[in-house]
Amino acid sequence: MDDIRAAQAAALSQVEQADSLEAIAALDSTLLGKQGEIAAFKRQLGSLETVDEKKAAGQAVNEALQAVAAALETRQRELGDAALQAKVAAERLDLTEYVTAPTRGHAHLVTQAWERLEDVFIGLGFQVAEGPEVETDWHNFEALNMGEGHPARGEFDTLFVDYAPEGGSEGRTVLRTHTSPVQIRTMLEQEPPIYIVAPGRVFRRDTPDATHMPVFHQIEGLVIDRNITLADLAGTIEAFTHAFFGPGFSSRLRPSYFPFTEPSAEFDVQRPDGSWLELGGCGMVHPNVLRAGGLDPTEWSGFAFGFGIDRMAVMRHQVADLRDMYADDIRFATQF
Ligand code: DAH
């Protein structure tokens, strides 16, 4: 009996010291198996003299085996839990590790330029107008004095839409190549006097490079009133230049050509250091464009202008490559 108890105690202390699941598995077979030390006592039962002795010894062996089995199970559970916790701790990924404090994002650089332009023009008494990005050939070209076959159409690398409007035919619908069609829509929707700017997205079949994107942004201006002259146009461009760029800047008009204005001009802005910056096109609204907008050119006159918004953002923040503004790289965005 003492030998059985001693064997049980030795086995239990082995189980307690086991430090891995592999060790438990090994002990399971050596301690509980048929060849194990405790099981060996069973084979000696026959040599005991009395039935009572045999019974007591057999019971002691069974109890020893049960105690060891229970200890193995407990130890296995302990080791299993510890292993799982170690694994979880090792694989722990702290997603807040790189964020030292809550941060706020900001609007896209083009959105910022767009909103600043709106603010300045609203300050000059303009309202903001909108038009669709998918346009009819008529609004985008025809009504702007660029009929079928007009050579100026060739300057717009137009993206045509696979869609035939009701009563029309395919190839008459385009992604608008400029914001100028909003001039037509506004004249058809609103009674003059009209003082609007129309910022928006425009599309041309251009390969992206440092200064071109197939999707970009323009802001259009349109003024229609009685007795509007070229002096009103020049004065408005000058007032805008001061309001947007600052007091050290001034503007000039250079003769140019656009089908939808007559006369037409390009306008440049002079920086305080004397250098010039080409900004956009402008001119007096062509009588054919007024007529397309449902207005009588003998009663109403007006001017229009248009320029790129993306360029304003690029200049303001000295971005070297236009494509960076659309790559959505956090390392770029967080610099501003
Ligand atoms: N729509 C022209 C372009 O995309 C820009 C432009 C020129 C707009 C002269 C105007 C204008 O309103 O009068 O190239």
Short mmCIF file of C-alpha atoms and ligand atoms in Angstrom, two decimals:
data_model
loop_
_atom_site.label_atom_id
_atom_site.label_comp_id
_atom_site.label_asym_id
_atom_site.label_seq_id
_atom_site.Cartn_x
_atom_site.Cartn_y
_atom_site.Cartn_z
CA MET A 1 0.00 0.00 0.00
CA ASP A 2 2.77 2.39 0.85
CA ASP A 3 4.45 1.64 -2.48
CA ILE A 4 1.22 2.47 -4.31
CA ARG A 5 0.85 5.74 -2.41
CA ALA A 6 4.47 6.62 -3.08
CA ALA A 7 4.05 5.86 -6.79
CA GLN A 8 0.91 8.02 -6.86
CA ALA A 9 2.70 10.92 -5.15
CA ALA A 10 5.67 10.65 -7.51
CA ALA A 11 3.33 10.59 -10.54
CA LEU A 12 1.37 13.63 -9.29
CA SER A 13 4.54 15.63 -8.75
CA GLN A 14 5.69 14.75 -12.31
CA VAL A 15 2.35 15.99 -13.64
CA GLU A 16 2.67 19.22 -11.67
CA GLN A 17 6.10 19.89 -13.11
CA ALA A 18 5.08 19.23 -16.71
CA ASP A 19 5.58 22.53 -18.58
CA SER A 20 4.21 21.79 -22.04
CA LEU A 21 1.32 20.04 -23.74
CA GLU A 22 3.83 17.63 -25.31
CA ALA A 23 5.11 16.70 -21.85
CA ILE A 24 1.52 16.03 -20.72
CA ALA A 25 0.91 13.78 -23.71
CA ALA A 26 4.09 11.82 -22.91
CA LEU A 27 3.17 11.47 -19.20
CA ASP A 28 -0.33 10.34 -20.13
CA SER A 29 1.07 7.19 -21.72
CA THR A 30 3.89 6.51 -19.27
CA LEU A 31 1.85 7.08 -16.10
CA LEU A 32 -1.53 5.68 -17.13
CA GLY A 33 -0.46 3.07 -19.69
CA LYS A 34 -0.43 -0.67 -19.13
CA GLN A 35 3.36 -0.62 -18.85
CA GLY A 36 3.21 2.20 -16.29
CA GLU A 37 4.50 1.92 -12.73
CA ILE A 38 1.07 2.10 -11.15
CA ALA A 39 -0.47 -0.46 -13.52
CA ALA A 40 2.37 -2.79 -12.62
CA PHE A 41 0.93 -3.09 -9.10
CA LYS A 42 -2.13 -4.81 -10.57
CA ARG A 43 0.00 -7.67 -11.72
CA GLN A 44 1.28 -8.14 -8.16
CA LEU A 45 -2.22 -8.38 -6.64
CA GLY A 46 -2.19 -12.16 -7.09
CA SER A 47 0.69 -12.51 -4.64
CA LEU A 48 -1.34 -10.95 -1.81
CA GLU A 49 -2.73 -13.39 0.67
CA THR A 50 -6.21 -12.38 1.73
CA VAL A 51 -9.16 -11.34 -0.35
CA ASP A 52 -9.48 -8.17 1.72
CA GLU A 53 -5.87 -7.26 1.04
CA LYS A 54 -6.37 -7.82 -2.69
CA LYS A 55 -9.54 -5.73 -2.65
CA ALA A 56 -7.90 -2.87 -0.73
CA ALA A 57 -4.79 -2.86 -2.88
CA GLY A 58 -6.84 -3.05 -6.13
CA GLN A 59 -8.93 -0.13 -4.97
CA ALA A 60 -5.81 1.86 -4.06
CA VAL A 61 -4.37 1.25 -7.56
CA ASN A 62 -7.63 2.40 -9.22
CA GLU A 63 -7.77 5.49 -7.02
CA ALA A 64 -4.15 6.28 -7.83
CA LEU A 65 -4.86 5.96 -11.58
CA GLN A 66 -7.94 8.19 -11.28
CA ALA A 67 -6.06 10.82 -9.28
CA VAL A 68 -3.25 10.91 -11.84
CA ALA A 69 -5.75 11.08 -14.74
CA ALA A 70 -7.58 14.00 -13.09
CA ALA A 71 -4.29 15.79 -12.40
CA LEU A 72 -3.22 15.32 -16.03
CA GLU A 73 -6.49 16.80 -17.25
CA THR A 74 -6.24 19.82 -14.96
CA ARG A 75 -2.63 20.47 -15.91
CA GLN A 76 -3.46 20.08 -19.59
CA ARG A 77 -6.19 22.69 -19.32
CA GLU A 78 -3.87 25.10 -17.49
CA LEU A 79 -1.15 24.71 -20.09
CA GLY A 80 -3.66 25.04 -22.94
CA ASP A 81 -5.04 28.32 -21.59
CA ALA A 82 -1.54 29.69 -21.07
CA ALA A 83 -0.54 28.72 -24.63
CA LEU A 84 -3.61 30.45 -26.06
CA GLN A 85 -2.95 33.59 -24.06
CA ALA A 86 0.68 33.66 -25.18
CA LYS A 87 -0.44 33.27 -28.81
CA VAL A 88 -2.97 36.09 -28.52
CA ALA A 89 -0.36 38.32 -26.86
CA ALA A 90 2.18 37.56 -29.60
CA GLU A 91 -0.27 38.29 -32.41
CA ARG A 92 -1.73 41.38 -30.81
CA LEU A 93 -1.87 44.26 -33.30
CA ASP A 94 -2.36 47.69 -31.82
CA LEU A 95 -4.05 49.70 -34.51
CA THR A 96 -3.88 52.88 -32.46
CA GLU A 97 -0.10 52.56 -32.10
CA TYR A 98 0.69 55.17 -34.75
CA VAL A 99 -1.99 57.65 -33.78
CA THR A 100 -0.71 59.75 -30.93
CA ALA A 101 -3.74 62.03 -30.77
CA PRO A 102 -7.04 62.23 -32.64
CA THR A 103 -6.36 63.98 -35.96
CA ARG A 104 -8.65 65.92 -38.28
CA GLY A 105 -8.49 65.61 -42.03
CA HIS A 106 -9.01 68.43 -44.48
CA ALA A 107 -10.78 69.04 -47.75
CA HIS A 108 -9.00 68.04 -50.96
CA LEU A 109 -6.74 70.80 -52.33
CA VAL A 110 -8.97 71.21 -55.37
CA THR A 111 -12.06 71.43 -53.16
CA GLN A 112 -10.30 74.11 -51.11
CA ALA A 113 -9.48 76.13 -54.25
CA TRP A 114 -13.02 75.60 -55.57
CA GLU A 115 -14.55 76.89 -52.31
CA ARG A 116 -12.19 79.88 -52.08
CA LEU A 117 -13.07 80.85 -55.66
CA GLU A 118 -16.78 80.59 -54.86
CA ASP A 119 -16.29 82.74 -51.76
CA VAL A 120 -14.44 85.45 -53.70
CA PHE A 121 -17.01 85.56 -56.51
CA ILE A 122 -19.92 85.55 -54.07
CA GLY A 123 -18.18 88.53 -52.43
CA LEU A 124 -18.18 90.24 -55.84
CA GLY A 125 -21.95 89.73 -56.15
CA PHE A 126 -22.07 86.49 -58.18
CA GLN A 127 -24.31 83.48 -57.57
CA VAL A 128 -23.20 79.86 -58.00
CA ALA A 129 -24.80 77.84 -60.83
CA GLU A 130 -24.50 74.20 -61.84
CA GLY A 131 -24.93 72.01 -64.87
CA PRO A 132 -24.71 68.30 -65.64
CA GLU A 133 -21.38 66.56 -66.27
CA VAL A 134 -22.93 64.50 -69.06
CA GLU A 135 -24.03 67.00 -71.70
CA THR A 136 -25.68 67.11 -75.05
CA ASP A 137 -23.59 67.93 -78.07
CA TRP A 138 -25.88 70.93 -78.51
CA HIS A 139 -25.14 72.49 -75.09
CA ASN A 140 -21.43 71.63 -75.17
CA PHE A 141 -20.71 72.79 -78.74
CA GLU A 142 -23.56 73.84 -80.99
CA ALA A 143 -25.14 76.50 -78.76
CA LEU A 144 -21.68 77.86 -78.03
CA ASN A 145 -21.27 78.75 -81.70
CA MET A 146 -19.37 75.58 -82.57
CA GLY A 147 -21.55 73.91 -85.18
CA GLU A 148 -20.96 70.57 -86.79
CA GLY A 149 -17.52 70.56 -88.39
CA HIS A 150 -16.32 73.72 -86.62
CA PRO A 151 -12.52 73.48 -86.37
CA ALA A 152 -12.55 74.54 -82.70
CA ARG A 153 -14.29 71.26 -81.84
CA GLY A 154 -11.06 69.52 -82.73
CA GLU A 155 -9.30 71.29 -79.85
CA PHE A 156 -11.46 69.45 -77.36
CA ASP A 157 -10.45 65.79 -77.13
CA THR A 158 -14.01 64.82 -76.49
CA LEU A 159 -15.24 61.71 -74.70
CA PHE A 160 -18.51 60.61 -76.29
CA VAL A 161 -21.09 58.67 -74.32
CA ASP A 162 -22.68 55.50 -75.65
CA TYR A 163 -26.20 56.81 -75.24
CA ALA A 164 -28.86 58.05 -77.61
CA PRO A 165 -31.14 60.69 -76.10
CA GLU A 166 -34.83 60.53 -76.97
CA GLY A 167 -35.31 61.50 -80.59
CA GLY A 168 -31.56 61.80 -81.03
CA SER A 169 -28.81 59.53 -82.17
CA GLU A 170 -25.74 58.03 -80.53
CA GLY A 171 -22.62 60.19 -80.44
CA ARG A 172 -24.65 63.32 -79.58
CA THR A 173 -23.97 62.97 -75.86
CA VAL A 174 -20.62 63.88 -74.35
CA LEU A 175 -18.83 64.20 -71.03
CA ARG A 176 -18.70 67.99 -70.96
CA THR A 177 -15.33 69.25 -72.19
CA HIS A 178 -15.68 72.58 -70.37
CA THR A 179 -18.04 74.41 -68.00
CA SER A 180 -19.21 76.77 -70.77
CA PRO A 181 -22.46 74.82 -71.44
CA VAL A 182 -23.65 76.08 -68.02
CA GLN A 183 -23.82 79.52 -69.71
CA ILE A 184 -26.50 78.19 -72.05
CA ARG A 185 -28.44 76.35 -69.35
CA THR A 186 -28.43 79.41 -67.09
CA MET A 187 -29.66 81.75 -69.86
CA LEU A 188 -32.45 79.29 -70.69
CA GLU A 189 -33.48 78.95 -67.03
CA GLN A 190 -33.06 82.45 -65.60
CA GLU A 191 -34.19 85.89 -66.66
CA PRO A 192 -31.35 88.42 -66.92
CA PRO A 193 -29.66 90.17 -65.23
CA ILE A 194 -27.41 87.13 -64.70
CA TYR A 195 -24.28 87.18 -62.58
CA ILE A 196 -23.13 83.58 -62.05
CA VAL A 197 -20.04 81.46 -61.65
CA ALA A 198 -20.21 77.72 -62.39
CA PRO A 199 -17.43 75.59 -60.95
CA GLY A 200 -17.40 71.96 -62.00
CA ARG A 201 -15.76 68.83 -63.25
CA VAL A 202 -14.85 68.55 -66.93
CA PHE A 203 -13.46 65.72 -69.07
CA ARG A 204 -11.08 65.38 -71.98
CA ARG A 205 -9.42 62.45 -73.64
CA ASP A 206 -5.96 63.33 -72.33
CA THR A 207 -3.23 61.02 -71.06
CA PRO A 208 -2.34 61.95 -67.47
CA ASP A 209 0.99 63.73 -67.06
CA ALA A 210 2.45 66.34 -64.73
CA THR A 211 0.16 69.08 -66.10
CA HIS A 212 -2.83 67.18 -67.56
CA MET A 213 -5.56 64.95 -66.20
CA PRO A 214 -8.47 63.52 -68.22
CA VAL A 215 -10.76 64.69 -65.41
CA PHE A 216 -10.17 68.22 -64.16
CA HIS A 217 -12.05 71.28 -62.92
CA GLN A 218 -12.96 74.67 -64.30
CA ILE A 219 -14.86 77.67 -63.11
CA GLU A 220 -17.03 79.54 -65.60
CA GLY A 221 -18.27 83.09 -65.19
CA LEU A 222 -21.23 84.67 -66.98
CA VAL A 223 -22.64 88.17 -66.73
CA ILE A 224 -25.68 89.22 -68.76
CA ASP A 225 -27.21 92.64 -68.27
CA ARG A 226 -27.98 95.80 -70.22
CA ASN A 227 -25.06 97.81 -71.58
CA ILE A 228 -22.31 95.46 -70.43
CA THR A 229 -19.00 96.38 -72.08
CA LEU A 230 -15.46 95.09 -72.30
CA ALA A 231 -14.58 97.60 -69.54
CA ASP A 232 -16.90 95.70 -67.17
CA LEU A 233 -15.08 92.49 -68.07
CA ALA A 234 -11.61 93.99 -67.51
CA GLY A 235 -12.72 95.61 -64.24
CA THR A 236 -14.24 92.37 -62.94
CA ILE A 237 -11.08 90.38 -63.78
CA GLU A 238 -8.99 93.03 -62.00
CA ALA A 239 -11.26 93.05 -58.92
CA PHE A 240 -11.15 89.26 -58.80
CA THR A 241 -7.33 89.28 -59.09
CA HIS A 242 -7.01 91.60 -56.08
CA ALA A 243 -9.57 89.72 -54.03
CA PHE A 244 -8.20 86.25 -54.75
CA PHE A 245 -4.44 86.72 -55.09
CA GLY A 246 -3.90 89.82 -52.99
CA PRO A 247 -3.14 93.52 -53.41
CA GLY A 248 0.29 93.09 -55.03
CA PHE A 249 -1.23 91.33 -58.07
CA SER A 250 -2.73 92.84 -61.24
CA SER A 251 -4.24 91.54 -64.48
CA ARG A 252 -4.15 92.10 -68.23
CA LEU A 253 -6.16 90.96 -71.26
CA ARG A 254 -4.47 89.70 -74.45
CA PRO A 255 -6.40 89.39 -77.73
CA SER A 256 -7.35 85.81 -78.51
CA TYR A 257 -10.05 83.74 -80.16
CA PHE A 258 -12.91 81.66 -78.82
CA PRO A 259 -15.98 80.76 -80.92
CA PHE A 260 -18.39 81.74 -78.12
CA THR A 261 -17.03 85.25 -77.46
CA GLU A 262 -16.43 88.29 -79.66
CA PRO A 263 -14.08 89.94 -79.03
CA SER A 264 -12.12 87.29 -77.12
CA ALA A 265 -9.12 87.54 -74.83
CA GLU A 266 -6.84 85.53 -72.59
CA PHE A 267 -6.31 86.97 -69.17
CA ASP A 268 -3.02 86.88 -67.29
CA VAL A 269 -2.17 87.75 -63.72
CA GLN A 270 1.02 89.59 -62.82
CA ARG A 271 2.76 88.53 -59.62
CA PRO A 272 4.44 91.10 -57.32
CA ASP A 273 7.84 89.98 -58.71
CA GLY A 274 6.69 91.09 -62.18
CA SER A 275 6.27 87.59 -63.69
CA TRP A 276 3.09 86.73 -65.59
CA LEU A 277 0.78 83.82 -65.15
CA GLU A 278 -1.68 82.74 -67.86
CA LEU A 279 -5.00 82.08 -66.20
CA GLY A 280 -7.85 81.60 -68.64
CA GLY A 281 -10.05 82.79 -71.47
CA CYS A 282 -12.74 85.44 -71.59
CA GLY A 283 -14.65 87.77 -73.88
CA MET A 284 -17.94 89.40 -74.75
CA VAL A 285 -20.69 86.80 -75.20
CA HIS A 286 -21.19 86.17 -78.94
CA PRO A 287 -24.62 87.23 -80.30
CA ASN A 288 -25.21 83.67 -81.55
CA VAL A 289 -24.66 82.38 -78.00
CA LEU A 290 -27.15 84.93 -76.61
CA ARG A 291 -29.68 83.81 -79.22
CA ALA A 292 -29.09 80.12 -78.35
CA GLY A 293 -29.81 81.11 -74.74
CA GLY A 294 -33.12 82.67 -75.83
CA LEU A 295 -31.94 86.28 -75.43
CA ASP A 296 -32.17 89.21 -77.86
CA PRO A 297 -28.62 90.48 -78.55
CA THR A 298 -29.92 93.97 -79.26
CA GLU A 299 -31.35 94.14 -75.74
CA TRP A 300 -28.82 92.17 -73.68
CA SER A 301 -25.06 92.00 -73.68
CA GLY A 302 -22.61 90.22 -71.46
CA PHE A 303 -19.21 88.78 -70.83
CA ALA A 304 -17.92 85.34 -69.91
CA PHE A 305 -14.73 83.83 -68.62
CA GLY A 306 -13.38 80.41 -67.74
CA PHE A 307 -10.26 78.99 -66.15
CA GLY A 308 -8.86 75.86 -64.50
CA ILE A 309 -9.28 75.24 -60.77
CA ASP A 310 -6.67 72.46 -60.47
CA ARG A 311 -3.97 74.85 -61.65
CA MET A 312 -4.89 77.30 -58.91
CA ALA A 313 -4.42 74.58 -56.29
CA VAL A 314 -1.14 73.42 -57.85
CA MET A 315 0.22 76.99 -57.88
CA ARG A 316 -0.90 77.82 -54.39
CA HIS A 317 0.73 74.74 -52.84
CA GLN A 318 3.60 74.40 -55.32
CA VAL A 319 2.67 70.85 -56.25
CA ALA A 320 5.15 69.61 -58.87
CA ASP A 321 2.94 66.95 -60.45
CA LEU A 322 -0.82 67.24 -60.96
CA ARG A 323 -1.17 63.45 -60.65
CA ASP A 324 -0.05 63.61 -57.00
CA MET A 325 -3.29 65.41 -56.18
CA TYR A 326 -5.33 62.41 -57.32
CA ALA A 327 -3.17 59.49 -56.15
CA ASP A 328 -4.77 59.44 -52.66
CA ASP A 329 -1.43 58.88 -50.94
CA ILE A 330 -1.69 59.78 -47.26
CA ARG A 331 1.94 60.97 -47.26
CA PHE A 332 0.99 63.59 -49.85
CA ALA A 333 -2.32 64.60 -48.30
CA THR A 334 -0.97 65.16 -44.78
CA GLN A 335 1.54 67.75 -46.00
CA PHE A 336 -1.18 70.37 -46.39
N1 DAH B 1 -14.32 77.05 -72.32
C1 DAH B 1 -12.95 77.45 -72.59
C2 DAH B 1 -12.01 76.26 -72.50
O1 DAH B 1 -12.34 75.29 -71.85
C3 DAH B 1 -12.50 78.51 -71.62
C4 DAH B 1 -13.24 79.81 -71.84
C5 DAH B 1 -12.76 80.73 -72.71
C6 DAH B 1 -14.43 80.06 -71.19
C7 DAH B 1 -13.38 81.93 -72.95
C8 DAH B 1 -15.11 81.27 -71.42
C9 DAH B 1 -14.56 82.19 -72.31
O2 DAH B 1 -16.26 81.57 -70.82
O3 DAH B 1 -15.22 83.37 -72.52
O4 DAH B 1 -10.98 76.26 -73.07
#
